[in-house]
Amino acid sequence: MQLQVRRFGPDDWEPARAARLASVRDGFGEDSDFYREQAAMEPAAWRAVLAEHVRFGAFDGDRPVGTVCWRTGDDGDGQLYGMWVHPDARGTGLADALVDAVVAAARELGSATLSLKVEPGNARAIAFYVRTGFVADGDPGPGLVVMTRPV
């Protein structure tokens, strides 16, 4: 497996779309409304998203095997979202490389902290995020766990 992580710009909408659809297919299935909604997005919509948000994709050759995004949060600092690693690429260090890419982008764009939300039952993801410097931010309650880390 030869993994390559790269940052997408607005002109990279086709590989960004491929990575996003692979992640949504893996998480929700092709029969889901969410997948159909994402698949139906026009090139102009993809370009707009890529102009407003920082998106990284990871590929094994031409096959998308990971993606992660960054955007400015409501508090002005950064949010990591849309993290996905293909099951075949889990345990390879790819997730670390994706988080490192987002941390570098957040630092470059002036964020002091980075936050994310994760399902409380996703113990593997929570353990990974703890290992990469994130800590749970208060009582998670019944919804999503919010985690933060300094940039």
XYZ file of C-alpha atoms in Angstrom:
151
model
C 0.000 0.000 0.000
C 1.470 3.361 -1.063
C -0.474 6.050 0.738
C -0.385 9.688 -0.267
C -2.151 12.504 1.621
C -2.873 15.697 -0.253
C -4.748 18.921 0.274
C -7.515 19.704 -2.188
C -8.190 23.054 -3.777
C -11.358 24.067 -5.660
C -10.002 22.623 -8.925
C -9.527 19.224 -7.227
C -13.260 18.679 -6.896
C -13.206 15.296 -8.688
C -10.746 13.505 -6.352
C -12.327 15.302 -3.370
C -15.724 14.023 -4.490
C -14.332 10.483 -4.902
C -12.865 10.518 -1.381
C -16.038 11.948 0.161
C -18.310 9.484 -1.614
C -16.089 6.565 -0.563
C -16.357 7.683 3.059
C -20.132 8.168 2.907
C -20.571 4.829 1.101
C -18.558 3.099 3.846
C -20.448 4.815 6.661
C -24.004 4.984 5.337
C -24.245 2.841 2.193
C -25.127 3.767 -1.372
C -28.850 3.389 -0.664
C -28.825 6.129 1.973
C -30.342 9.541 1.361
C -27.080 11.097 2.536
C -25.058 9.237 -0.101
C -27.524 10.184 -2.843
C -27.434 13.826 -1.717
C -23.628 13.920 -1.809
C -23.463 12.087 -5.151
C -25.904 14.562 -6.719
C -23.824 17.648 -5.881
C -22.805 19.621 -8.941
C -19.144 20.496 -9.648
C -19.809 24.144 -8.692
C -21.030 23.026 -5.260
C -17.898 20.911 -4.737
C -15.719 23.854 -5.746
C -17.555 26.103 -3.286
C -17.064 23.651 -0.420
C -13.380 23.304 -1.261
C -12.989 27.088 -1.342
C -14.558 27.489 2.115
C -13.208 24.413 3.927
C -9.839 22.705 3.993
C -10.178 19.095 2.819
C -7.480 16.460 2.639
C -7.677 13.148 0.852
C -5.554 10.047 1.099
C -5.096 7.737 -1.841
C -3.538 4.364 -2.519
C -2.788 4.967 -6.192
C -6.093 6.274 -7.539
C -8.214 4.622 -4.827
C -9.427 6.941 -2.045
C -8.599 5.488 1.372
C -9.055 8.445 3.693
C -10.309 11.970 4.124
C -10.540 14.672 6.771
C -11.665 18.301 6.809
C -11.084 21.536 8.701
C -13.249 24.612 8.990
C -13.527 27.604 11.246
C -15.909 26.895 14.111
C -18.497 29.198 15.635
C -15.917 30.285 18.237
C -13.407 31.256 15.535
C -11.120 28.319 16.171
C -10.871 25.183 14.089
C -13.041 22.104 13.811
C -11.841 18.755 12.530
C -14.675 16.879 10.832
C -15.381 14.235 8.240
C -12.554 11.937 9.388
C -12.589 8.606 7.581
C -10.035 5.876 6.930
C -10.893 2.899 4.727
C -10.936 -0.356 6.731
C -7.996 -1.682 4.658
C -5.873 1.324 5.663
C -6.654 1.319 9.385
C -3.636 0.632 11.564
C -1.202 1.943 8.918
C -0.573 5.378 10.453
C -2.809 7.053 7.888
C -5.170 8.449 10.532
C -2.198 10.080 12.273
C -1.082 11.619 8.970
C -4.578 13.004 8.352
C -4.797 14.560 11.833
C -1.272 15.980 11.428
C -2.346 17.569 8.124
C -5.359 19.219 9.772
C -3.284 20.435 12.732
C -0.766 21.996 10.314
C -3.572 23.686 8.344
C -5.225 24.925 11.552
C -1.909 26.362 12.738
C -1.328 27.987 9.332
C -4.807 29.543 9.439
C -4.412 30.922 12.960
C -6.374 28.497 15.129
C -5.307 28.191 18.754
C -7.410 25.080 19.366
C -8.964 22.311 17.349
C -12.224 20.584 18.271
C -14.159 17.607 16.987
C -17.292 15.631 17.730
C -17.431 11.858 17.944
C -20.109 9.301 18.752
C -19.833 8.264 22.428
C -19.954 4.567 21.500
C -17.019 4.829 19.085
C -14.367 3.719 21.577
C -11.731 3.112 18.888
C -12.042 6.665 17.536
C -12.059 8.189 21.027
C -8.910 6.245 21.986
C -7.236 7.386 18.758
C -8.133 11.035 19.357
C -6.878 10.840 22.968
C -3.610 9.396 21.673
C -3.279 12.353 19.268
C -3.738 14.948 22.016
C -7.496 15.510 22.176
C -9.336 15.526 25.504
C -13.055 15.288 26.195
C -14.431 18.758 26.782
C -16.835 18.485 29.711
C -19.671 16.016 30.276
C -20.456 14.421 26.923
C -24.091 13.698 27.794
C -26.221 11.484 25.575
C -25.245 13.113 22.238
C -21.820 13.522 20.743
C -18.560 13.711 22.678
C -16.791 17.024 22.059
C -12.999 16.801 22.181
C -10.414 19.571 21.912
C -6.665 19.979 21.694
C -4.279 22.891 21.357
C -2.796 23.566 17.934
